[in-house]
Amino acid sequence: MGSSARKKREKTKDFQKQKLKVGKAKPRAENHTNTSFRSQVIVLNQQLDINAPSQSAVFLHQISLLNSRSDSQRRDALASLTTYVASSLPASGLPVPTSSLLSSICPLMLDGSAGVRNQLLKLFRALPCEDVRDHVNKALPYLRAAMTHLSRDIRLSSLDFVSFMIKAAGLELISCPGGWHQTLECFTTVLGWRSTDASRWSASKASFAGDPKSTARVMQVLAEFLHAGLVTDEQSSSGTSAVLAGFPLWEVETVLVPGKSNAYAHLNLFGPQPEDENQILDDQQDRLQDFARNFQAPIWAGIDAARKEGGELGRASGLLLKILERAQSS
């Protein structure tokens, strides 16, 4: 009798509702598991490689990041490349050819971020001048595109790249196909000096209208470009002639071994006949004739109008005037 009553109570125990009291915790179930502990072990699905990536792999990875959509990521990638180039050259070469590197970084001249363009200029300055001279033709199309870009900031920052190229590889810049004629066209377009009539070009100065400081900066870089194309080459050739003045031969410099690669590219012996604007003007007299035929009249008109305005424009026009006078006297 007692045993049956006990069994009956055990069967009905699971279906009885427990009475809870205020302030007293609910009793835990018999199958309760305590999960309040903290594990001190990190389990990874894929274990990390104990070997760090090589410097070459990191360099190639940073080049791939130049196409990132993030401005900060492109800027940081250029900063990493600049640090690598500055610390590695000239002791050791780059993991990639210089032509491949320039093909990846030159399009960033047209980048919309000012930080990216400034960091790109630092990378160019870190590269050896010899490497820049050998591949000016890769950077020239992007230079001209930046000079005539719709964005005012990109046009202004392009002047820093042009000035750097003139100092690092001035002769190669003006001697490559279209390097002289087409670049002068970009300068006259930016300044609005496309006509000898001052009233016409002054009314079409859309690039830096109302900003004499930026316009004067364009004129200063134009003076550097004209000096490299019309004055510097003449000074170097006259110095060579002075050294060989006592030698009993005429025009010895014409039979000397050329000091640059592809010295006769301007003859275009095996290529199609180029247009006038794409010709290789390797000789200073050819550049002077092209300047006198296509650019001298509008540039002189622009200089006269800028001198009348005075200020920074007047000083910049005075610098241009001196360069042109030296070119004509030589």
Short mmCIF file of N, CA and C in Angstrom, two decimals, residues 46-182:
data_model
loop_
_atom_site.label_atom_id
_atom_site.label_comp_id
_atom_site.label_asym_id
_atom_site.label_seq_id
_atom_site.Cartn_x
_atom_site.Cartn_y
_atom_site.Cartn_z
N GLN A 46 41.73 28.12 -39.88
CA GLN A 46 42.90 28.01 -40.75
C GLN A 46 44.09 28.60 -40.02
N GLN A 47 45.08 27.82 -39.76
CA GLN A 47 46.23 28.26 -39.00
C GLN A 47 47.07 29.23 -39.84
N LEU A 48 47.67 30.24 -39.18
CA LEU A 48 48.51 31.22 -39.86
C LEU A 48 49.86 30.63 -40.21
N ASP A 49 50.43 31.17 -41.30
CA ASP A 49 51.74 30.71 -41.74
C ASP A 49 52.81 31.35 -40.86
N ILE A 50 53.71 30.54 -40.38
CA ILE A 50 54.75 31.05 -39.48
C ILE A 50 55.81 31.84 -40.25
N ASN A 51 55.87 31.68 -41.59
CA ASN A 51 56.86 32.38 -42.39
C ASN A 51 56.27 33.70 -42.90
N ALA A 52 56.96 34.82 -42.60
CA ALA A 52 56.49 36.14 -43.04
C ALA A 52 56.68 36.28 -44.55
N PRO A 53 55.80 37.05 -45.23
CA PRO A 53 55.96 37.23 -46.69
C PRO A 53 57.24 37.99 -46.99
N SER A 54 57.81 37.74 -48.13
CA SER A 54 59.04 38.40 -48.54
C SER A 54 58.78 39.85 -48.92
N GLN A 55 59.85 40.62 -49.00
CA GLN A 55 59.72 42.03 -49.38
C GLN A 55 59.20 42.17 -50.81
N SER A 56 59.57 41.26 -51.68
CA SER A 56 59.08 41.31 -53.05
C SER A 56 57.58 41.07 -53.10
N ALA A 57 57.10 40.12 -52.29
CA ALA A 57 55.66 39.85 -52.26
C ALA A 57 54.90 41.04 -51.71
N VAL A 58 55.44 41.68 -50.70
CA VAL A 58 54.79 42.87 -50.14
C VAL A 58 54.77 43.99 -51.17
N PHE A 59 55.86 44.15 -51.91
CA PHE A 59 55.94 45.20 -52.95
C PHE A 59 54.88 44.97 -54.02
N LEU A 60 54.75 43.75 -54.49
CA LEU A 60 53.75 43.44 -55.51
C LEU A 60 52.33 43.61 -54.98
N HIS A 61 52.15 43.30 -53.71
CA HIS A 61 50.82 43.48 -53.10
C HIS A 61 50.46 44.96 -53.03
N GLN A 62 51.44 45.81 -52.71
CA GLN A 62 51.17 47.24 -52.65
C GLN A 62 50.85 47.80 -54.04
N ILE A 63 51.48 47.26 -55.06
CA ILE A 63 51.17 47.70 -56.43
C ILE A 63 49.73 47.33 -56.79
N SER A 64 49.30 46.16 -56.35
CA SER A 64 47.92 45.76 -56.64
C SER A 64 46.91 46.64 -55.92
N LEU A 65 47.30 47.22 -54.79
CA LEU A 65 46.39 48.09 -54.05
C LEU A 65 46.23 49.47 -54.68
N LEU A 66 47.04 49.79 -55.70
CA LEU A 66 46.91 51.09 -56.35
C LEU A 66 45.59 51.23 -57.10
N ASN A 67 44.93 50.10 -57.38
CA ASN A 67 43.64 50.13 -58.05
C ASN A 67 42.47 50.07 -57.08
N SER A 68 42.76 50.25 -55.80
CA SER A 68 41.69 50.18 -54.80
C SER A 68 40.75 51.37 -54.93
N ARG A 69 39.51 51.17 -54.50
CA ARG A 69 38.53 52.25 -54.54
C ARG A 69 38.71 53.25 -53.40
N SER A 70 39.46 52.85 -52.38
CA SER A 70 39.65 53.72 -51.21
C SER A 70 40.83 54.67 -51.46
N ASP A 71 40.59 55.95 -51.23
CA ASP A 71 41.67 56.94 -51.39
C ASP A 71 42.80 56.69 -50.40
N SER A 72 42.43 56.41 -49.15
CA SER A 72 43.46 56.20 -48.13
C SER A 72 44.29 54.96 -48.42
N GLN A 73 43.66 53.93 -48.99
CA GLN A 73 44.41 52.71 -49.31
C GLN A 73 45.39 52.95 -50.45
N ARG A 74 44.99 53.72 -51.45
CA ARG A 74 45.91 54.05 -52.54
C ARG A 74 47.06 54.91 -52.02
N ARG A 75 46.74 55.87 -51.15
CA ARG A 75 47.79 56.73 -50.60
C ARG A 75 48.77 55.92 -49.75
N ASP A 76 48.26 55.03 -48.90
CA ASP A 76 49.13 54.21 -48.06
C ASP A 76 49.98 53.26 -48.90
N ALA A 77 49.42 52.76 -50.00
CA ALA A 77 50.20 51.88 -50.87
C ALA A 77 51.35 52.65 -51.52
N LEU A 78 51.09 53.88 -51.95
CA LEU A 78 52.16 54.71 -52.52
C LEU A 78 53.22 55.04 -51.47
N ALA A 79 52.78 55.29 -50.24
CA ALA A 79 53.74 55.58 -49.17
C ALA A 79 54.63 54.37 -48.90
N SER A 80 54.04 53.17 -48.93
CA SER A 80 54.84 51.96 -48.72
C SER A 80 55.83 51.76 -49.86
N LEU A 81 55.40 52.01 -51.09
CA LEU A 81 56.31 51.88 -52.23
C LEU A 81 57.44 52.91 -52.15
N THR A 82 57.11 54.11 -51.71
CA THR A 82 58.13 55.16 -51.58
C THR A 82 59.19 54.76 -50.55
N THR A 83 58.74 54.22 -49.42
CA THR A 83 59.67 53.78 -48.39
C THR A 83 60.57 52.66 -48.89
N TYR A 84 59.99 51.73 -49.63
CA TYR A 84 60.78 50.61 -50.16
C TYR A 84 61.82 51.11 -51.17
N VAL A 85 61.40 52.00 -52.07
CA VAL A 85 62.32 52.51 -53.10
C VAL A 85 63.45 53.31 -52.46
N ALA A 86 63.10 54.15 -51.48
CA ALA A 86 64.12 54.99 -50.84
C ALA A 86 65.12 54.16 -50.04
N SER A 87 64.69 53.05 -49.47
CA SER A 87 65.58 52.24 -48.64
C SER A 87 66.34 51.18 -49.44
N SER A 88 65.81 50.80 -50.62
CA SER A 88 66.43 49.70 -51.37
C SER A 88 67.37 50.18 -52.47
N LEU A 89 67.01 51.25 -53.16
CA LEU A 89 67.83 51.73 -54.26
C LEU A 89 68.93 52.64 -53.75
N PRO A 90 70.11 52.66 -54.35
CA PRO A 90 70.52 51.83 -55.50
C PRO A 90 71.19 50.53 -55.12
N ALA A 91 71.16 50.15 -53.82
CA ALA A 91 71.86 48.94 -53.40
C ALA A 91 71.29 47.70 -54.10
N SER A 92 69.99 47.60 -54.19
CA SER A 92 69.35 46.47 -54.85
C SER A 92 68.25 46.98 -55.76
N GLY A 93 67.95 46.22 -56.80
CA GLY A 93 66.94 46.64 -57.76
C GLY A 93 65.53 46.42 -57.24
N LEU A 94 64.56 46.84 -58.02
CA LEU A 94 63.16 46.68 -57.67
C LEU A 94 62.69 45.28 -58.04
N PRO A 95 61.68 44.76 -57.35
CA PRO A 95 61.15 43.43 -57.71
C PRO A 95 60.53 43.39 -59.10
N VAL A 96 60.12 44.53 -59.63
CA VAL A 96 59.51 44.60 -60.97
C VAL A 96 60.32 45.58 -61.81
N PRO A 97 60.26 45.48 -63.13
CA PRO A 97 60.94 46.47 -63.98
C PRO A 97 60.38 47.87 -63.77
N THR A 98 61.23 48.86 -63.98
CA THR A 98 60.79 50.24 -63.80
C THR A 98 59.67 50.61 -64.75
N SER A 99 59.69 50.07 -65.96
CA SER A 99 58.61 50.36 -66.91
C SER A 99 57.27 49.85 -66.41
N SER A 100 57.28 48.67 -65.78
CA SER A 100 56.03 48.13 -65.23
C SER A 100 55.55 48.96 -64.06
N LEU A 101 56.48 49.42 -63.23
CA LEU A 101 56.09 50.26 -62.09
C LEU A 101 55.50 51.58 -62.57
N LEU A 102 56.13 52.21 -63.55
CA LEU A 102 55.62 53.48 -64.06
C LEU A 102 54.26 53.31 -64.74
N SER A 103 54.05 52.17 -65.39
CA SER A 103 52.74 51.93 -66.00
C SER A 103 51.64 51.84 -64.96
N SER A 104 51.99 51.45 -63.74
CA SER A 104 50.99 51.33 -62.67
C SER A 104 50.75 52.63 -61.93
N ILE A 105 51.78 53.48 -61.81
CA ILE A 105 51.64 54.67 -60.98
C ILE A 105 51.32 55.93 -61.80
N CYS A 106 51.67 55.97 -63.08
CA CYS A 106 51.43 57.18 -63.86
C CYS A 106 49.96 57.55 -63.98
N PRO A 107 49.01 56.58 -64.11
CA PRO A 107 47.60 56.98 -64.16
C PRO A 107 47.12 57.71 -62.92
N LEU A 108 47.85 57.58 -61.80
CA LEU A 108 47.42 58.26 -60.57
C LEU A 108 47.67 59.76 -60.62
N MET A 109 48.34 60.26 -61.67
CA MET A 109 48.41 61.71 -61.84
C MET A 109 47.03 62.32 -62.02
N LEU A 110 46.08 61.53 -62.49
CA LEU A 110 44.71 61.99 -62.70
C LEU A 110 43.80 61.62 -61.55
N ASP A 111 44.36 61.17 -60.43
CA ASP A 111 43.55 60.76 -59.28
C ASP A 111 42.85 61.97 -58.68
N GLY A 112 41.63 61.74 -58.21
CA GLY A 112 40.85 62.84 -57.65
C GLY A 112 41.25 63.25 -56.26
N SER A 113 42.07 62.44 -55.58
CA SER A 113 42.49 62.75 -54.21
C SER A 113 43.81 63.51 -54.22
N ALA A 114 43.84 64.64 -53.54
CA ALA A 114 45.08 65.43 -53.46
C ALA A 114 46.16 64.69 -52.69
N GLY A 115 45.78 63.93 -51.67
CA GLY A 115 46.76 63.17 -50.91
C GLY A 115 47.45 62.11 -51.75
N VAL A 116 46.70 61.46 -52.64
CA VAL A 116 47.29 60.45 -53.52
C VAL A 116 48.27 61.11 -54.49
N ARG A 117 47.91 62.25 -55.05
CA ARG A 117 48.81 62.92 -56.01
C ARG A 117 50.07 63.43 -55.31
N ASN A 118 49.94 63.94 -54.11
CA ASN A 118 51.13 64.41 -53.38
C ASN A 118 52.06 63.25 -53.05
N GLN A 119 51.49 62.11 -52.64
CA GLN A 119 52.33 60.96 -52.34
C GLN A 119 52.96 60.39 -53.60
N LEU A 120 52.25 60.49 -54.73
CA LEU A 120 52.82 60.04 -56.00
C LEU A 120 54.02 60.88 -56.39
N LEU A 121 53.96 62.17 -56.14
CA LEU A 121 55.10 63.04 -56.45
C LEU A 121 56.31 62.66 -55.59
N LYS A 122 56.09 62.28 -54.33
CA LYS A 122 57.19 61.84 -53.48
C LYS A 122 57.81 60.55 -54.01
N LEU A 123 56.98 59.66 -54.54
CA LEU A 123 57.51 58.42 -55.12
C LEU A 123 58.34 58.71 -56.35
N PHE A 124 57.91 59.63 -57.19
CA PHE A 124 58.70 59.99 -58.37
C PHE A 124 60.06 60.56 -57.95
N ARG A 125 60.07 61.37 -56.92
CA ARG A 125 61.33 61.97 -56.48
C ARG A 125 62.26 60.93 -55.87
N ALA A 126 61.70 59.83 -55.36
CA ALA A 126 62.54 58.78 -54.77
C ALA A 126 63.16 57.89 -55.83
N LEU A 127 62.58 57.85 -57.03
CA LEU A 127 63.12 57.01 -58.10
C LEU A 127 64.41 57.62 -58.65
N PRO A 128 65.34 56.81 -59.09
CA PRO A 128 66.56 57.34 -59.71
C PRO A 128 66.23 58.10 -61.00
N CYS A 129 66.94 59.18 -61.22
CA CYS A 129 66.69 59.99 -62.43
C CYS A 129 66.97 59.20 -63.71
N GLU A 130 67.91 58.25 -63.65
CA GLU A 130 68.21 57.46 -64.84
C GLU A 130 67.01 56.63 -65.26
N ASP A 131 66.29 56.07 -64.28
CA ASP A 131 65.12 55.27 -64.62
C ASP A 131 64.00 56.14 -65.17
N VAL A 132 63.87 57.35 -64.65
CA VAL A 132 62.83 58.24 -65.15
C VAL A 132 63.15 58.68 -66.58
N ARG A 133 64.42 58.94 -66.88
CA ARG A 133 64.80 59.39 -68.22
C ARG A 133 64.50 58.33 -69.27
N ASP A 134 64.67 57.06 -68.91
CA ASP A 134 64.49 55.99 -69.88
C ASP A 134 63.02 55.73 -70.21
N HIS A 135 62.10 56.26 -69.40
CA HIS A 135 60.68 55.93 -69.59
C HIS A 135 59.81 57.19 -69.53
N VAL A 136 60.32 58.29 -70.04
CA VAL A 136 59.53 59.53 -70.05
C VAL A 136 58.30 59.38 -70.94
N ASN A 137 58.44 58.61 -72.01
CA ASN A 137 57.31 58.47 -72.95
C ASN A 137 56.11 57.80 -72.32
N LYS A 138 56.29 57.05 -71.24
CA LYS A 138 55.15 56.45 -70.54
C LYS A 138 54.40 57.48 -69.69
N ALA A 139 55.12 58.45 -69.15
CA ALA A 139 54.49 59.44 -68.28
C ALA A 139 53.93 60.63 -69.03
N LEU A 140 54.44 60.90 -70.24
CA LEU A 140 54.05 62.11 -70.97
C LEU A 140 52.56 62.17 -71.30
N PRO A 141 51.91 61.09 -71.77
CA PRO A 141 50.46 61.21 -72.04
C PRO A 141 49.64 61.57 -70.81
N TYR A 142 50.01 61.05 -69.66
CA TYR A 142 49.27 61.36 -68.44
C TYR A 142 49.57 62.79 -67.97
N LEU A 143 50.79 63.26 -68.23
CA LEU A 143 51.11 64.64 -67.89
C LEU A 143 50.24 65.61 -68.68
N ARG A 144 50.13 65.37 -69.98
CA ARG A 144 49.33 66.26 -70.81
C ARG A 144 47.84 66.16 -70.47
N ALA A 145 47.39 64.95 -70.15
CA ALA A 145 45.98 64.80 -69.75
C ALA A 145 45.69 65.51 -68.44
N ALA A 146 46.65 65.50 -67.50
CA ALA A 146 46.46 66.20 -66.23
C ALA A 146 46.48 67.71 -66.42
N MET A 147 47.32 68.19 -67.35
CA MET A 147 47.41 69.64 -67.58
C MET A 147 46.11 70.21 -68.14
N THR A 148 45.37 69.44 -68.89
CA THR A 148 44.13 69.92 -69.50
C THR A 148 42.90 69.25 -68.88
N HIS A 149 43.02 68.77 -67.66
CA HIS A 149 41.92 68.07 -66.99
C HIS A 149 40.80 69.05 -66.63
N LEU A 150 39.59 68.52 -66.48
CA LEU A 150 38.45 69.36 -66.10
C LEU A 150 38.56 69.86 -64.67
N SER A 151 39.21 69.08 -63.80
CA SER A 151 39.36 69.46 -62.40
C SER A 151 40.46 70.52 -62.25
N ARG A 152 40.14 71.57 -61.56
CA ARG A 152 41.11 72.64 -61.34
C ARG A 152 42.29 72.16 -60.48
N ASP A 153 42.00 71.35 -59.46
CA ASP A 153 43.06 70.87 -58.57
C ASP A 153 44.04 69.96 -59.32
N ILE A 154 43.52 69.12 -60.19
CA ILE A 154 44.40 68.23 -60.95
C ILE A 154 45.27 69.04 -61.91
N ARG A 155 44.69 70.07 -62.54
CA ARG A 155 45.49 70.91 -63.43
C ARG A 155 46.61 71.61 -62.67
N LEU A 156 46.30 72.06 -61.47
CA LEU A 156 47.31 72.77 -60.69
C LEU A 156 48.40 71.82 -60.20
N SER A 157 48.02 70.63 -59.74
CA SER A 157 49.04 69.68 -59.27
C SER A 157 49.87 69.11 -60.40
N SER A 158 49.34 69.13 -61.64
CA SER A 158 50.11 68.63 -62.78
C SER A 158 51.36 69.47 -63.02
N LEU A 159 51.33 70.73 -62.61
CA LEU A 159 52.50 71.59 -62.80
C LEU A 159 53.69 71.09 -61.99
N ASP A 160 53.42 70.50 -60.82
CA ASP A 160 54.52 69.95 -60.02
C ASP A 160 55.15 68.75 -60.71
N PHE A 161 54.32 67.92 -61.35
CA PHE A 161 54.86 66.77 -62.08
C PHE A 161 55.67 67.22 -63.30
N VAL A 162 55.17 68.22 -64.01
CA VAL A 162 55.89 68.72 -65.18
C VAL A 162 57.22 69.34 -64.77
N SER A 163 57.21 70.12 -63.70
CA SER A 163 58.44 70.73 -63.22
C SER A 163 59.46 69.67 -62.80
N PHE A 164 58.96 68.60 -62.16
CA PHE A 164 59.88 67.52 -61.77
C PHE A 164 60.47 66.84 -62.99
N MET A 165 59.63 66.58 -64.01
CA MET A 165 60.13 65.92 -65.21
C MET A 165 61.15 66.78 -65.94
N ILE A 166 60.96 68.10 -65.93
CA ILE A 166 61.92 68.98 -66.59
C ILE A 166 63.27 68.92 -65.88
N LYS A 167 63.26 68.88 -64.55
CA LYS A 167 64.51 68.85 -63.81
C LYS A 167 65.19 67.48 -63.89
N ALA A 168 64.40 66.41 -63.86
CA ALA A 168 64.97 65.06 -63.85
C ALA A 168 65.33 64.57 -65.24
N ALA A 169 64.50 64.90 -66.24
CA ALA A 169 64.71 64.39 -67.60
C ALA A 169 64.24 65.40 -68.62
N GLY A 170 64.81 66.60 -68.55
CA GLY A 170 64.36 67.67 -69.43
C GLY A 170 64.62 67.39 -70.90
N LEU A 171 65.83 66.94 -71.23
CA LEU A 171 66.18 66.68 -72.63
C LEU A 171 65.36 65.54 -73.20
N GLU A 172 65.15 64.49 -72.40
CA GLU A 172 64.34 63.36 -72.88
C GLU A 172 62.88 63.76 -73.02
N LEU A 173 62.41 64.66 -72.19
CA LEU A 173 61.01 65.09 -72.27
C LEU A 173 60.73 65.84 -73.56
N ILE A 174 61.61 66.73 -73.95
CA ILE A 174 61.37 67.53 -75.15
C ILE A 174 61.78 66.80 -76.42
N SER A 175 62.49 65.67 -76.28
CA SER A 175 62.97 64.95 -77.46
C SER A 175 62.13 63.73 -77.81
N CYS A 176 61.20 63.32 -76.93
CA CYS A 176 60.37 62.16 -77.25
C CYS A 176 59.27 62.56 -78.23
N PRO A 177 58.62 61.61 -78.88
CA PRO A 177 57.60 61.95 -79.88
C PRO A 177 56.48 62.82 -79.30
N GLY A 178 56.32 64.00 -79.86
CA GLY A 178 55.29 64.92 -79.38
C GLY A 178 55.64 65.63 -78.10
N GLY A 179 56.81 65.38 -77.56
CA GLY A 179 57.16 65.97 -76.27
C GLY A 179 57.29 67.48 -76.32
N TRP A 180 57.69 68.03 -77.45
CA TRP A 180 57.86 69.48 -77.56
C TRP A 180 56.58 70.16 -78.04
N HIS A 181 56.09 69.76 -79.18
CA HIS A 181 54.95 70.46 -79.80
C HIS A 181 53.67 70.28 -78.99
N GLN A 182 53.33 69.07 -78.64
CA GLN A 182 52.07 68.82 -77.94
C GLN A 182 52.08 69.39 -76.52
#
